[in-house]
Short mmCIF file of C-alpha atoms in Angstrom, two decimals:
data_model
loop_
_atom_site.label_atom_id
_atom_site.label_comp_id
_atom_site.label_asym_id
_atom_site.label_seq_id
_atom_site.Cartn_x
_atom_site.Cartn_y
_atom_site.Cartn_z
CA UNK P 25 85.65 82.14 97.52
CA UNK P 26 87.64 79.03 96.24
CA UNK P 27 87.76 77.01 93.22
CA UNK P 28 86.52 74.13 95.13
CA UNK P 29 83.37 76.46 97.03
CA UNK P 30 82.72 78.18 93.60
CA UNK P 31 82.09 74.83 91.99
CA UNK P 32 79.61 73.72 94.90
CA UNK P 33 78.01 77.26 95.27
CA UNK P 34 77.44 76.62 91.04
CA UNK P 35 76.12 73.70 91.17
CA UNK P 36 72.91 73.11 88.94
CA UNK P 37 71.32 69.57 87.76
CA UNK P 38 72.18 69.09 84.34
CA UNK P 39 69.12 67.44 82.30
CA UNK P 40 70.51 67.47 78.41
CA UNK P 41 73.96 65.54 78.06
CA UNK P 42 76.24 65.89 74.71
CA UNK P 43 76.44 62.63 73.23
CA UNK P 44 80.00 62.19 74.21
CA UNK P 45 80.93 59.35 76.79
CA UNK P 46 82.90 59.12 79.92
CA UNK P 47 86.16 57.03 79.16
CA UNK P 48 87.31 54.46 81.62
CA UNK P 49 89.89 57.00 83.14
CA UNK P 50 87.25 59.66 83.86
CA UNK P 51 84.88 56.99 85.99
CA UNK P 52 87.86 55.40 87.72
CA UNK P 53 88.99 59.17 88.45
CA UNK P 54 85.50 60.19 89.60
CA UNK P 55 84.67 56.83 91.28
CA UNK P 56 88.25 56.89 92.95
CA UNK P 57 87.67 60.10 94.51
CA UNK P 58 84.30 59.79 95.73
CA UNK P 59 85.33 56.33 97.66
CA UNK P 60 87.50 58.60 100.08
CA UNK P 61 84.56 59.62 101.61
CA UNK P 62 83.95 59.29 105.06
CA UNK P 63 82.05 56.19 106.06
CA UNK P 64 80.30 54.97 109.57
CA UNK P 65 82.50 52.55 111.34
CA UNK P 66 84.64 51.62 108.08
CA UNK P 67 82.04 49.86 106.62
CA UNK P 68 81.75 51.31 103.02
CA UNK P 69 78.34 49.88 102.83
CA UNK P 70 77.24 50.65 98.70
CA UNK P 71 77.82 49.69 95.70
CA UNK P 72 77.62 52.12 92.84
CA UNK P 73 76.55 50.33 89.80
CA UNK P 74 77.63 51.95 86.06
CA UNK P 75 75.19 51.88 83.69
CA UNK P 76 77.29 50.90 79.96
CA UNK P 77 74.50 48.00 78.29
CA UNK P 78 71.85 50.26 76.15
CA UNK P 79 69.22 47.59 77.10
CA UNK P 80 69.35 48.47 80.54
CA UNK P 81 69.63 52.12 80.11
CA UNK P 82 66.49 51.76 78.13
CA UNK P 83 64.60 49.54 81.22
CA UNK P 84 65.92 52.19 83.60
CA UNK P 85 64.50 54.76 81.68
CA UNK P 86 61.31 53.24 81.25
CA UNK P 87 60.73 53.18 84.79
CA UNK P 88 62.19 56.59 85.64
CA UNK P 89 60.10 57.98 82.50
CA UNK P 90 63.30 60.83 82.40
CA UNK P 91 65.23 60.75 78.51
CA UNK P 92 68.40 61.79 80.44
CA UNK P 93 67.71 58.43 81.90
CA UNK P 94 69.46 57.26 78.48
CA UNK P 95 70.72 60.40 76.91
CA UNK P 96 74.10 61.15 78.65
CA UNK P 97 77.64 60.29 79.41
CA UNK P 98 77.29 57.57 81.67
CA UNK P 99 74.75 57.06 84.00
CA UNK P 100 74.99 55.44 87.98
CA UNK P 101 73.16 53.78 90.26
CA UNK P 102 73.90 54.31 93.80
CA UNK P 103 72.74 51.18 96.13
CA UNK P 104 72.94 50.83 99.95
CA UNK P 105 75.01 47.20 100.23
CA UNK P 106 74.85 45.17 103.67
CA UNK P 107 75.52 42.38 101.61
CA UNK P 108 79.19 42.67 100.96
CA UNK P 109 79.66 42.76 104.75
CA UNK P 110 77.10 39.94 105.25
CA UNK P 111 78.92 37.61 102.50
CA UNK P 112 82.54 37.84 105.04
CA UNK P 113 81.60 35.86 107.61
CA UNK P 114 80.40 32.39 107.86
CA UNK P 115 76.72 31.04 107.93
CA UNK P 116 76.76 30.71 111.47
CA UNK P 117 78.19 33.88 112.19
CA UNK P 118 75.40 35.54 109.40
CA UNK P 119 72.77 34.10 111.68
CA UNK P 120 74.18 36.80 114.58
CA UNK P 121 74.53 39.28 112.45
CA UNK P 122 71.04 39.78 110.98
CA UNK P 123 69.25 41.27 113.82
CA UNK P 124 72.00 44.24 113.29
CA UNK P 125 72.07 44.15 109.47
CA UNK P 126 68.02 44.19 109.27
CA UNK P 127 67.51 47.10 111.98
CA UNK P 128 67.15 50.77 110.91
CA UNK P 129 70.21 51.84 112.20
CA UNK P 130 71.79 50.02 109.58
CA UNK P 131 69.30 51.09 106.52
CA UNK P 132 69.99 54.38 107.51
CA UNK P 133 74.22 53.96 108.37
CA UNK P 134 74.00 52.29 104.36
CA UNK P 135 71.90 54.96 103.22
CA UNK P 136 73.92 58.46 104.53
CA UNK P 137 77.23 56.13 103.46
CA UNK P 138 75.68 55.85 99.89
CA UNK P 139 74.52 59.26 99.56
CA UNK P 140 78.27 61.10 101.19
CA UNK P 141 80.00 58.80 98.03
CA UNK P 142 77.01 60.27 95.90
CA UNK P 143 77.82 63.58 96.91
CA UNK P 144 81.39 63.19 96.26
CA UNK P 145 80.97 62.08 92.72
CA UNK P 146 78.58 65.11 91.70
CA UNK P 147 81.72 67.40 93.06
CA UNK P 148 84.30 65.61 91.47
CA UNK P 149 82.62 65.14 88.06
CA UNK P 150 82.03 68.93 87.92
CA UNK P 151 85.07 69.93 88.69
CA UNK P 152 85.98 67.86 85.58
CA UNK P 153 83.51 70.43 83.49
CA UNK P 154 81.13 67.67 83.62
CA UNK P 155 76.87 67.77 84.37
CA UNK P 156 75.18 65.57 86.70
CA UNK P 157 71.12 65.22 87.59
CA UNK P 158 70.01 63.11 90.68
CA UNK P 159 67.27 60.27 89.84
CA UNK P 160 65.35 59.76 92.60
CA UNK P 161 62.57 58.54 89.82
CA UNK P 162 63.89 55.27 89.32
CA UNK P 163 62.16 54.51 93.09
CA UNK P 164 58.64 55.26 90.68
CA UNK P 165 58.99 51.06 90.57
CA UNK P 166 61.70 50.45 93.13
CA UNK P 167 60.89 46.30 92.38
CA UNK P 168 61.83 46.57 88.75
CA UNK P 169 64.93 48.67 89.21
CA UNK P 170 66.01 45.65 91.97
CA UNK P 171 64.78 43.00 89.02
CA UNK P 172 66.23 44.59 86.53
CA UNK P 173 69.80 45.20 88.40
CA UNK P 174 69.63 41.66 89.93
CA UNK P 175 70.23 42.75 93.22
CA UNK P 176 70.62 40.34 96.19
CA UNK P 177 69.34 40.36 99.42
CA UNK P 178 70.70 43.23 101.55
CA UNK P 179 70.95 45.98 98.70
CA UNK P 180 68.14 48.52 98.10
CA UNK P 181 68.80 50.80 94.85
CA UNK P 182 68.62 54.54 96.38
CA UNK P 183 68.65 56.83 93.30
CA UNK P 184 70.46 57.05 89.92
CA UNK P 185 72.69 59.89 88.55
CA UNK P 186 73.37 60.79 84.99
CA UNK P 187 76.49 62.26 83.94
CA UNK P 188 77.81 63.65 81.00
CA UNK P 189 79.12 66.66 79.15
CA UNK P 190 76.01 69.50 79.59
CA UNK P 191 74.02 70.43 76.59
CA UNK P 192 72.36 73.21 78.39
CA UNK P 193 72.97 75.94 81.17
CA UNK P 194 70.10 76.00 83.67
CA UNK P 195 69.35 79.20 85.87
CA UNK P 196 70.69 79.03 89.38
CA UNK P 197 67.92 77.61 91.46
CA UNK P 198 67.30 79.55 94.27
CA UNK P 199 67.88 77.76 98.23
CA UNK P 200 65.51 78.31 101.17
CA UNK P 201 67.73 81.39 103.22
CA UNK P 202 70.36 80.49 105.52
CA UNK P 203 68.14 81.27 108.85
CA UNK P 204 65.39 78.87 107.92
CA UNK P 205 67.76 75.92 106.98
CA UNK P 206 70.70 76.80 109.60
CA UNK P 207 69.51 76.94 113.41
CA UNK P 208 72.15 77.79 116.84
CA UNK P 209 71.98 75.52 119.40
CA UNK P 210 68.94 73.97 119.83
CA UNK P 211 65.88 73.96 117.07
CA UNK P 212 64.23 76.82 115.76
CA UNK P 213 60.48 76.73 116.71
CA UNK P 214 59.87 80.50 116.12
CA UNK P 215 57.39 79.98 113.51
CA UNK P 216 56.24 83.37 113.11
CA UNK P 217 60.18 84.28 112.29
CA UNK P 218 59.76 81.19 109.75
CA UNK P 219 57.32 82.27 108.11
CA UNK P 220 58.45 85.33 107.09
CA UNK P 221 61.32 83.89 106.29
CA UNK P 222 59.64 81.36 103.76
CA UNK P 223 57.30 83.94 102.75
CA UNK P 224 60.87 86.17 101.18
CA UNK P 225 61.46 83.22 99.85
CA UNK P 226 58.55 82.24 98.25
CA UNK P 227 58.61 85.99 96.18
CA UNK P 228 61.88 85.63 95.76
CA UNK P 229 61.52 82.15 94.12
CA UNK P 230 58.06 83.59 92.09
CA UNK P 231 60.37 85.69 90.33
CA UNK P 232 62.90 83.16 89.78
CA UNK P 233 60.24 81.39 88.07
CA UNK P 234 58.90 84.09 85.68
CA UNK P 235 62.49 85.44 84.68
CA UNK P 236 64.22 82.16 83.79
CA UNK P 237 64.71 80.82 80.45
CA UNK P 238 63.03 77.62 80.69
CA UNK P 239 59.47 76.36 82.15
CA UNK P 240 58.18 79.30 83.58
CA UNK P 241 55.47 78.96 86.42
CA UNK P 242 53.69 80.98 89.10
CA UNK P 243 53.71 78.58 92.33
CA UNK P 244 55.26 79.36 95.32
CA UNK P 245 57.44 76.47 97.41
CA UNK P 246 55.17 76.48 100.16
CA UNK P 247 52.24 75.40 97.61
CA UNK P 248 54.34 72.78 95.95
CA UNK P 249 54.91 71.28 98.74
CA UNK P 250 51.47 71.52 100.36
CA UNK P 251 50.12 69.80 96.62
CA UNK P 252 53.29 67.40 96.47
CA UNK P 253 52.78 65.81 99.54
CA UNK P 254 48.55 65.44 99.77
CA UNK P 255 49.41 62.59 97.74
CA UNK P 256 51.31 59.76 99.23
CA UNK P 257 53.75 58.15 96.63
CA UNK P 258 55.95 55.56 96.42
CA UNK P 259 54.39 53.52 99.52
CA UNK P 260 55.64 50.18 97.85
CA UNK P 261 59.24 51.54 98.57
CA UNK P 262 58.46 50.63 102.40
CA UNK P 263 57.76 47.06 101.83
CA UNK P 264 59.92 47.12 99.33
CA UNK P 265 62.89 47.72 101.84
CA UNK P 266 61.75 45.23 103.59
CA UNK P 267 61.91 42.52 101.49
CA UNK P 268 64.98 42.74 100.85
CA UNK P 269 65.35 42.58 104.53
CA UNK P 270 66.59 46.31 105.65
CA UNK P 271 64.86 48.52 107.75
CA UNK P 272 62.82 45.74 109.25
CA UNK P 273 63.75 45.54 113.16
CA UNK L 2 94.00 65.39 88.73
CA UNK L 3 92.48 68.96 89.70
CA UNK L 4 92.29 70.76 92.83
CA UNK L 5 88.83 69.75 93.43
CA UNK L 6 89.22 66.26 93.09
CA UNK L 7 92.73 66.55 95.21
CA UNK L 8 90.89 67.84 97.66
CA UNK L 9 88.20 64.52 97.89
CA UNK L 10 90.69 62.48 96.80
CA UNK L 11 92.93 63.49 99.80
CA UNK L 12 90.34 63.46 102.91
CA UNK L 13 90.78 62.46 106.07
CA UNK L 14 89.05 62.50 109.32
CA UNK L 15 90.09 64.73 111.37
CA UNK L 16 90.23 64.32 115.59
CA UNK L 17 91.67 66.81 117.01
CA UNK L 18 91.78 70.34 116.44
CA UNK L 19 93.07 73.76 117.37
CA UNK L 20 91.21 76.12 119.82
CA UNK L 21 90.98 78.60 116.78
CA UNK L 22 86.88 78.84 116.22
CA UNK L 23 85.41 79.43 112.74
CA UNK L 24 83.94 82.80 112.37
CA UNK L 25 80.33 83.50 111.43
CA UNK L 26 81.62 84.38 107.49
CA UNK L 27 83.30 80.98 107.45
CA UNK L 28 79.97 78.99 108.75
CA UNK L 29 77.61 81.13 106.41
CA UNK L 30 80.47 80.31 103.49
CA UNK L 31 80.60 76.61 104.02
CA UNK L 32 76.32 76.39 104.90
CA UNK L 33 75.59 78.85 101.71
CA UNK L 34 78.04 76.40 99.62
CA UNK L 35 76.73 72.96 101.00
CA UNK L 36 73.09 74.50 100.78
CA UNK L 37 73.51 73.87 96.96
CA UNK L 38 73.28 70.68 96.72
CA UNK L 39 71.01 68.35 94.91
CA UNK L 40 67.22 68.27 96.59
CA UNK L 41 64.53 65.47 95.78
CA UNK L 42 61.75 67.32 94.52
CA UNK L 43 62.80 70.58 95.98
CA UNK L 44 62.02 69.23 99.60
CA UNK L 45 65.24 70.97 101.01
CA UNK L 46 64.08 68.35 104.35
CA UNK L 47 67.16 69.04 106.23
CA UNK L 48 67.55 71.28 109.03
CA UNK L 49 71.56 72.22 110.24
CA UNK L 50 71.75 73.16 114.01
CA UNK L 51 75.37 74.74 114.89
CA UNK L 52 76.72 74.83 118.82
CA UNK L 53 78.07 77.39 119.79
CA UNK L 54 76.69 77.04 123.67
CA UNK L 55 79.61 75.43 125.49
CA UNK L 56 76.87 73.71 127.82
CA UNK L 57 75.18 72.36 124.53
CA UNK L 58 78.99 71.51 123.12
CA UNK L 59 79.02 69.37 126.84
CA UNK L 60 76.25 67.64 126.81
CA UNK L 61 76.56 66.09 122.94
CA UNK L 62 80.08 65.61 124.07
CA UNK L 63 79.03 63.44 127.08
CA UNK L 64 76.29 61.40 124.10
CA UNK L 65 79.12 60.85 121.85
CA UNK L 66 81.82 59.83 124.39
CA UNK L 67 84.44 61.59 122.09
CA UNK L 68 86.45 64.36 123.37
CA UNK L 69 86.54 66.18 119.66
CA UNK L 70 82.60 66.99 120.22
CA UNK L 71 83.40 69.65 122.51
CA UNK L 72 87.15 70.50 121.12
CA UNK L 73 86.61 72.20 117.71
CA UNK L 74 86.22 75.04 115.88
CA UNK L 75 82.83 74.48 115.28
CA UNK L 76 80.06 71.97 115.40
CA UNK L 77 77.23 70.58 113.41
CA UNK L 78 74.26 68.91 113.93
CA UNK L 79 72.37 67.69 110.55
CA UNK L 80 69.05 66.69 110.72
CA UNK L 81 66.44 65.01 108.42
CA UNK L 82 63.35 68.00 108.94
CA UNK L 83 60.27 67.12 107.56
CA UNK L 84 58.87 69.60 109.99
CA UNK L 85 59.43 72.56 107.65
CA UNK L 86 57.22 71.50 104.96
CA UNK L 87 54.73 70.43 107.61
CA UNK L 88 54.18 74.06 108.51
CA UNK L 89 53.62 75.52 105.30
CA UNK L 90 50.15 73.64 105.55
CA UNK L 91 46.35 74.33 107.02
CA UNK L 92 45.60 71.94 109.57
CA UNK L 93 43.50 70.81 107.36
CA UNK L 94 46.36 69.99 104.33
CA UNK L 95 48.13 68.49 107.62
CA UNK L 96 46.01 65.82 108.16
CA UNK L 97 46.06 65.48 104.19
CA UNK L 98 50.09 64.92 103.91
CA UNK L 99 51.14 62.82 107.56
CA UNK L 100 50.54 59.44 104.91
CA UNK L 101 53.42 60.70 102.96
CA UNK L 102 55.14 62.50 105.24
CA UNK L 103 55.48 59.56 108.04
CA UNK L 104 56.68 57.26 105.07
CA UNK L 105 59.87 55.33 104.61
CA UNK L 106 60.25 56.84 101.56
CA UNK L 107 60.45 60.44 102.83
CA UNK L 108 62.52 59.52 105.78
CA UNK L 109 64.68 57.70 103.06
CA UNK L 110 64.07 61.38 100.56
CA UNK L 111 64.78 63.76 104.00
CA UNK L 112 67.90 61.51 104.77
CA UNK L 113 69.98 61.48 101.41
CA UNK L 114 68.38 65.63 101.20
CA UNK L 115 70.63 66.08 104.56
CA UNK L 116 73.92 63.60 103.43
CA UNK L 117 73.97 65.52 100.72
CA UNK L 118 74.75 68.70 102.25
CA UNK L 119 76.64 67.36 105.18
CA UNK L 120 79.31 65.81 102.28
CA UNK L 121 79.27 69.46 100.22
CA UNK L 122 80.04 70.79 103.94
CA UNK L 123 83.06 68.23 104.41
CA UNK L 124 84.50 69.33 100.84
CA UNK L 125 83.85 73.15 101.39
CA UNK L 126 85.46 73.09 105.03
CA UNK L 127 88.61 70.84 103.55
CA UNK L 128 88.92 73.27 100.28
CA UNK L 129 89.24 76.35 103.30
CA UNK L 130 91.85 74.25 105.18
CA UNK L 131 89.36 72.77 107.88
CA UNK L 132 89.31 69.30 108.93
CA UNK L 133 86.14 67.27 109.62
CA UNK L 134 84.86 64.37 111.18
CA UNK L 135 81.28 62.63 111.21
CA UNK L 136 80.30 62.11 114.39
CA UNK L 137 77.66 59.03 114.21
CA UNK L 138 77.78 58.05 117.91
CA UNK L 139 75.20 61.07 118.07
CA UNK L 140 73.24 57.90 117.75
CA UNK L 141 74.48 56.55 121.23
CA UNK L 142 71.67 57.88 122.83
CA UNK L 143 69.68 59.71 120.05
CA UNK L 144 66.57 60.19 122.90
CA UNK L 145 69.07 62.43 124.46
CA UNK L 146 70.48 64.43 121.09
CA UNK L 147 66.46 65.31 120.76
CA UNK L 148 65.65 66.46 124.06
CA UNK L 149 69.07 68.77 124.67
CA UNK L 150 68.50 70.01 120.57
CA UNK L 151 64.62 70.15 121.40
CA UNK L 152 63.64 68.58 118.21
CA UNK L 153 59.89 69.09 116.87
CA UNK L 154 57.89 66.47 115.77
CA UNK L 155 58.90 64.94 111.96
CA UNK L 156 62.83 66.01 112.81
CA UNK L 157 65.45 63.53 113.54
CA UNK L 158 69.31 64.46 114.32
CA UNK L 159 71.09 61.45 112.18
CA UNK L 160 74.81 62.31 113.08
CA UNK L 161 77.26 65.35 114.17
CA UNK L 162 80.01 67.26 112.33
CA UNK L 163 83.76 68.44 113.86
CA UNK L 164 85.29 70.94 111.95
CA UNK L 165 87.86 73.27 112.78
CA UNK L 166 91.89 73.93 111.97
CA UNK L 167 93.57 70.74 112.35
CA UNK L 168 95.89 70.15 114.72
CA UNK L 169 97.26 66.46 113.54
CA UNK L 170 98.15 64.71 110.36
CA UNK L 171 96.74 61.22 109.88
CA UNK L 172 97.61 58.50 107.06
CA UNK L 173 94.91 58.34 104.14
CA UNK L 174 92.55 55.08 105.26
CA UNK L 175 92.87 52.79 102.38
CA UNK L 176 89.34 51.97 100.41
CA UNK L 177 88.04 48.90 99.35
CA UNK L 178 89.08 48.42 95.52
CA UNK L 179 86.89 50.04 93.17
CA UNK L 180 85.68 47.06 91.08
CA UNK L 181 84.65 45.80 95.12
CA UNK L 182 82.27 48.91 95.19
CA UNK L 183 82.12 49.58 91.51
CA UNK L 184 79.73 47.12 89.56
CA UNK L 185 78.73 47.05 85.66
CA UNK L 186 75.42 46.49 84.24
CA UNK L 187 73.97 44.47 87.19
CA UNK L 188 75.26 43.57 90.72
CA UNK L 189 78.23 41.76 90.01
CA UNK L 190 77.22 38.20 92.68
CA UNK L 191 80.62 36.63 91.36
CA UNK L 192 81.52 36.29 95.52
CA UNK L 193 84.66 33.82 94.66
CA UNK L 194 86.05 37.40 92.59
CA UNK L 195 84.46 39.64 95.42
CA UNK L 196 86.69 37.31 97.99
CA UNK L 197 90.10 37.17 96.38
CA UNK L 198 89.56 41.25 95.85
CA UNK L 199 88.68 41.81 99.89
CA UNK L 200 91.76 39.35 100.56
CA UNK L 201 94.00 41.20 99.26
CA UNK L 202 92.16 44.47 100.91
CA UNK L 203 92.73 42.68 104.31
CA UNK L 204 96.55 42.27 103.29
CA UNK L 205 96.81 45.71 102.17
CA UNK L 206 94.68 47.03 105.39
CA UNK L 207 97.37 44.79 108.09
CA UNK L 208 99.74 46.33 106.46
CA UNK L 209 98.63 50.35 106.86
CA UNK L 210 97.21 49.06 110.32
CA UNK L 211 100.94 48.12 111.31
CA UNK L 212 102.70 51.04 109.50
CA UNK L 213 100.71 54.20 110.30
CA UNK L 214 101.84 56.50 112.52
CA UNK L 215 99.45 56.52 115.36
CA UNK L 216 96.99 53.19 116.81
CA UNK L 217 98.66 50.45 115.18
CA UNK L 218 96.24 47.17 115.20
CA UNK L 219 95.94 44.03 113.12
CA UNK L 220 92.41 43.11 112.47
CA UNK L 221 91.00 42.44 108.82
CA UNK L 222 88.33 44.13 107.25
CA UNK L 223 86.78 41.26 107.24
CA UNK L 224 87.20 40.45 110.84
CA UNK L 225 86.18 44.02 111.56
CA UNK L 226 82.77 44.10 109.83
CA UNK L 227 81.71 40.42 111.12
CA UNK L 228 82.85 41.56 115.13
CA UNK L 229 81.02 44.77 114.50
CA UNK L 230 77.67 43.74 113.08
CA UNK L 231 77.61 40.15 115.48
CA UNK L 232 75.97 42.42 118.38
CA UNK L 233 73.36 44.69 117.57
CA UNK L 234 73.94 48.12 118.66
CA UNK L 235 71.68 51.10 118.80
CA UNK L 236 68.05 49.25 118.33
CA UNK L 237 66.69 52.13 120.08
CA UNK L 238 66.78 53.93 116.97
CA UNK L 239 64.02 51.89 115.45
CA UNK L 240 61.74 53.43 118.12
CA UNK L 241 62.91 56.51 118.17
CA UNK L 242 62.97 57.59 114.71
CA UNK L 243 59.01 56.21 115.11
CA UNK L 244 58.05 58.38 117.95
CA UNK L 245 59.20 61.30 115.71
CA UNK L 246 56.34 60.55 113.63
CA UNK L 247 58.71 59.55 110.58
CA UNK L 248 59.64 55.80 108.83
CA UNK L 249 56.25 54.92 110.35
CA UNK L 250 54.37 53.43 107.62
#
């Protein structure tokens, strides 16, 4: 195994940051890198906005309820932007555009675009011997996030990331295996063969749970799942989206 | 700069390949790798279907219109599954999560879960010496990519992967300039700065288009993006990604 596949295979999300900051150098290295990745149709549609004003750490935090919201090296927030590509051409050529720009294709061309640069950065900033945690909770109030980053039309705020030197060293979480999550050919509908599959799993990932250092529990995935999803969240992301005019057509 | 971020730094999309395939260790190296990445809430919604039937190879070839679907080393499809969690459930608990699951929230949580590990899969294949490319057209006819993958209900296939021992060397595609994509504090809507920075990207982009090696052309950016987006393409996916049960509500 690689340098490169070691550092992926290790990953873990980092949730306690040393107080030290990113310089300049470090984002422009990590930012840099994670630009080259691949994009639909050249059209490098986000923006990744760097978090460096304490006020607005503190909103973001507040609606993300997370302290590494605040508490780390830098902190990100990764947007899908039609905008930019909107704001080259001229009005009348904007009015032809919008029935593309507003469909789902596009919301979801932005979105796997945002998320392959997203990707990028978490690789490239650990390489560097730096931490990074995904924050998903800053769609908890999607509207304030899009207030508070003064977002135009055309740009819907995905997730956050913090970065930042790690002041802890999480267990290894454990994956679903290989067979359940990698299929040949055409899709795996064996169920029975799934189940036991997920079943493995779900001892495997009991014991993960009692034997690591921090915030034991009991629960199995299959449960979690089951109990996350009874309750629908986050339904104001859909219209949301919409208003700022993506995923609509 | 380390090897890692070399290695991001450095990609390219690769289109044509030798015959060499990868062997089984090399898929379960790269998979087990990518597998790692960052998961919202666990959710792991992603399903990754590999060809290795020559008539499957064929028929996503014929989708795609690109030659490089069938002539690889190996091939990916990566899928948003939503399915997976679906079946851990009573029928009962079913009828309990199809709110949440059918939202645009967890079509946008399943589709950044997949991204994800399609990117760690891009780095982990180019850290082996592989090439890859993204293979969006998929979405040509995405009715089709379901029926010849035989997707389930709450799955959608959002794009294809080449990979394999490349057999050419292309130029590095210039970016847009990082403070173009790179934003502090807020969303910077200073479009007289954002302008005179995607001039001089046009300038810079004539001038690769003219130099590199193979395909020269002389189109902007610019011109590019407002061309591209003037005609709607792929509507059909609004629809489709509906029928699937998923960004339905």
């Amino acid at each position: 195994m690689n340098d490169t596949v070691n550092i992926i295979s290790n990953h873990r999300s980092i949730r306690k940051f040393q107080s030290e900051q990113l310089t300049t150098e470090q984002i422009h290295t990590i930012i840099g890198a994670a630009q080259q990745a691949s994009t639909s149709s050249y059209v490098m549609a986000y923006t990744v906005i760097g978090i460096t004003d304490e006020t607005v750490k503190a909103r973001l935090k507040e609606v993300s309820g997370q302290d590494y919201v605040k508490e780390n090296g830098h902190f990100f927030v990764f947007c899908a932007d039609l905008n930019r590509i909107y704001q080259q051409a001229t009005p009348e050529e904007q009015k032809a555009m919008q029935e593309s720009i507003e469909s789902t294709e596009q919301f979801l061309v932005s979105t796997v675009d945002t998320a392959l640069v997203a990707q990028n950065t978490v690789i490239a900033a650990e390489s560097m011997g730096l931490g990074t945690c995904f924050i998903g909770s800053l769609r908890n109030n999607i509207n304030r996030v899009n207030d508070i980053l003064e977002l135009p039309d055309y740009v819907v705020p995905l997730f956050g990331m913090a970065v930042g030197y790690p002041d802890e060293n999480p267990d290894k979480k454990p994956r679903l295996p290989i067979d359940a999550v990698y299929h040949e050919n055409k899709y795996n509908t064996d169920y029975q063969f799934q189940r036991e599959l997920i079943d493995n799993f779900n001892e495997e990932l009991k014991t993960y749970y009692q034997t690591r250092s921090n915030n034991t529990r009991t629960d199995t995935w299959s449960e979690q799942m089951v109990r996350k999803y009874k309750i629908a969240n986050r339904m104001d992301v859909t219209p949301f989206i919409k208003s700022k005019n993506l995923n609509k057509r």
